PDB file of C-alpha atoms in Angstrom:
ATOM      1  CA  PRO A   1      12.613  32.232  -1.258  1.00 50.00           C
ATOM      2  CA  VAL A   2      14.601  30.000  -4.647  1.00 55.00           C
ATOM      3  CA  LEU A   3      14.721  26.294  -4.351  1.00 58.00           C
ATOM      4  CA  ARG A   4      17.571  25.462  -2.215  1.00 56.00           C
ATOM      5  CA  GLU A   5      16.929  27.920   0.258  1.00 60.00           C
ATOM      6  CA  LEU A   6      13.487  26.262   1.035  1.00 61.00           C
ATOM      7  CA  PRO A   7      13.719  23.410   4.145  1.00 58.00           C
ATOM      8  CA  TRP A   8      13.560  20.504   2.257  1.00 53.00           C
ATOM      9  CA  ALA A   9      15.850  20.929  -0.212  1.00 54.00           C
ATOM     10  CA  SER A  10      19.535  19.429   0.507  1.00 51.00           C
ATOM     11  CA  LEU A  11      22.736  21.809  -0.227  1.00 48.00           C
ATOM     12  CA  LEU A  12      24.454  18.449   0.024  1.00 50.00           C
ATOM     13  CA  ASP A  13      22.459  16.966  -3.171  1.00 54.00           C
ATOM     14  CA  LEU A  14      21.844  18.159  -6.628  1.00 54.00           C
ATOM     15  CA  ALA A  15      18.084  16.571  -6.579  1.00 67.00           C
ATOM     16  CA  LEU A  16      14.960  17.382  -4.987  1.00 72.00           C
ATOM     17  CA  ASP A  17      12.853  15.732  -3.387  1.00 77.00           C
ATOM     18  CA  LEU A  18       9.465  16.780  -4.108  1.00 83.00           C
ATOM     19  CA  SER A  19       7.340  14.900  -2.417  1.00 83.00           C
ATOM     20  CA  ARG A  20       8.852  16.682   0.646  1.00 84.00           C
ATOM     21  CA  ALA A  21       7.303  20.334  -0.931  1.00 88.00           C
ATOM     22  CA  SER A  22       4.281  21.598   0.143  1.00 91.00           C
ATOM     23  CA  CYS A  23       2.053  23.983  -0.872  1.00 92.00           C
ATOM     24  CA  ALA A  24       3.247  26.815   1.450  1.00 92.00           C
ATOM     25  CA  ASP A  25       6.572  25.935  -0.225  1.00 90.00           C
ATOM     26  CA  PHE A  26       5.027  26.926  -3.713  1.00 91.00           C
ATOM     27  CA  VAL A  27       3.742  30.069  -2.480  1.00 91.00           C
ATOM     28  CA  SER A  28       6.670  31.202  -0.619  1.00 89.00           C
ATOM     29  CA  MET A  29       8.827  30.654  -3.988  1.00 88.00           C
ATOM     30  CA  ASN A  30       9.231  34.041  -6.504  1.00 87.00           C
ATOM     31  CA  GLU A  31       7.539  33.955  -9.654  1.00 89.00           C
ATOM     32  CA  ASN A  32      10.812  32.405 -11.530  1.00 87.00           C
ATOM     33  CA  ASP A  33      10.568  29.394  -9.123  1.00 86.00           C
ATOM     34  CA  ARG A  34       6.992  29.364  -9.558  1.00 89.00           C
ATOM     35  CA  THR A  35       6.879  29.374 -13.036  1.00 89.00           C
ATOM     36  CA  GLN A  36       9.506  26.911 -13.183  1.00 87.00           C
ATOM     37  CA  LEU A  37       8.232  23.718 -11.422  1.00 89.00           C
ATOM     38  CA  SER A  38       4.810  24.549 -12.466  1.00 88.00           C
ATOM     39  CA  LEU A  39       6.383  23.405 -15.969  1.00 87.00           C
ATOM     40  CA  TRP A  40       8.373  21.412 -13.739  1.00 87.00           C
ATOM     41  CA  LEU A  41       4.980  19.239 -12.857  1.00 86.00           C
ATOM     42  CA  ALA A  42       3.244  19.373 -15.749  1.00 85.00           C
ATOM     43  CA  GLY A  43       5.302  17.171 -17.833  1.00 84.00           C
ATOM     44  CA  TYR A  44       5.685  14.877 -14.084  1.00 84.00           C
ATOM     45  CA  PHE A  45       1.849  14.666 -14.575  1.00 80.00           C
ATOM     46  CA  ALA A  46       1.228  14.302 -18.246  1.00 80.00           C
ATOM     47  CA  GLY A  47       4.455  11.816 -17.362  1.00 78.00           C
ATOM     48  CA  SER A  48       2.473   9.513 -15.852  1.00 71.00           C
ATOM     49  CA  ALA A  49      -0.604   9.241 -17.198  1.00 71.00           C
ATOM     50  CA  MET A  50       1.661   9.280 -20.708  1.00 75.00           C
ATOM     51  CA  ARG A  51      -0.087  12.591 -22.496  1.00 74.00           C
ATOM     52  CA  PRO A  52       2.665  13.754 -25.018  1.00 77.00           C
ATOM     53  CA  LEU A  53       0.462  17.186 -25.012  1.00 77.00           C
ATOM     54  CA  LEU A  54       1.850  20.046 -24.083  1.00 77.00           C
ATOM     55  CA  ASP A  55      -0.427  22.478 -23.536  1.00 82.00           C
ATOM     56  CA  THR A  56       1.069  25.700 -23.422  1.00 84.00           C
ATOM     57  CA  ASP A  57      -2.659  27.825 -22.532  1.00 89.00           C
ATOM     58  CA  LYS A  58      -2.057  25.774 -19.494  1.00 85.00           C
ATOM     59  CA  VAL A  59       1.059  25.704 -18.453  1.00 82.00           C
ATOM     60  CA  THR A  60       1.465  29.551 -18.352  1.00 87.00           C
ATOM     61  CA  ALA A  61      -1.769  29.498 -16.621  1.00 90.00           C
ATOM     62  CA  ALA A  62      -0.718  26.888 -14.487  1.00 88.00           C
ATOM     63  CA  PRO A  63       1.621  28.929 -11.732  1.00 90.00           C
ATOM     64  CA  ALA A  64      -1.835  31.599 -11.024  1.00 91.00           C
ATOM     65  CA  ALA A  65      -3.266  28.774 -10.024  1.00 91.00           C
ATOM     66  CA  LEU A  66      -1.451  26.071  -7.881  1.00 91.00           C
ATOM     67  CA  ALA A  67      -0.683  29.782  -5.728  1.00 91.00           C
ATOM     68  CA  GLU A  68      -4.416  30.531  -5.305  1.00 93.00           C
ATOM     69  CA  LEU A  69      -4.862  26.540  -4.128  1.00 93.00           C
ATOM     70  CA  CYS A  70      -2.583  26.702  -2.484  1.00 92.00           C
ATOM     71  CA  ALA A  71      -2.858  30.213  -0.196  1.00 93.00           C
ATOM     72  CA  LYS A  72      -6.523  27.876   0.636  1.00 95.00           C
ATOM     73  CA  SER A  73      -5.117  24.609   1.908  1.00 94.00           C
ATOM     74  CA  PRO A  74      -1.599  25.517   1.926  1.00 94.00           C
ATOM     75  CA  GLN A  75      -0.971  22.067   3.742  1.00 93.00           C
ATOM     76  CA  LEU A  76      -1.430  19.945   0.779  1.00 92.00           C
ATOM     77  CA  ALA A  77       1.265  18.455  -0.432  1.00 91.00           C
ATOM     78  CA  LEU A  78       2.890  19.662  -3.601  1.00 86.00           C
ATOM     79  CA  VAL A  79       3.798  17.091  -6.103  1.00 85.00           C
ATOM     80  CA  GLY A  80      -0.245  14.966  -5.085  1.00 62.00           C
ATOM     81  CA  ALA A  81      -2.258  19.353  -5.327  1.00 47.00           C
ATOM     82  CA  GLU A  82      -3.123  19.121  -9.144  1.00 45.00           C
TER      83      GLU A  82
END
């Protein structure tokens, strides 16, 4: 599904509450949405760690690595998965 079709995404809101997203949601996304969300997650975690570095190799590898982790543990919260 696309991001807006996930059960925790309100169609009336312009913002998505990623605190309710699970690894199962991530695995069910199409490749484009997984890539976009992975980039957002990289920025989210880098910002919380106050790291102003964008490692493009890690960002490129992140969707597949996160999908592998999520396939093993679909119940994990997505924001807490990295």
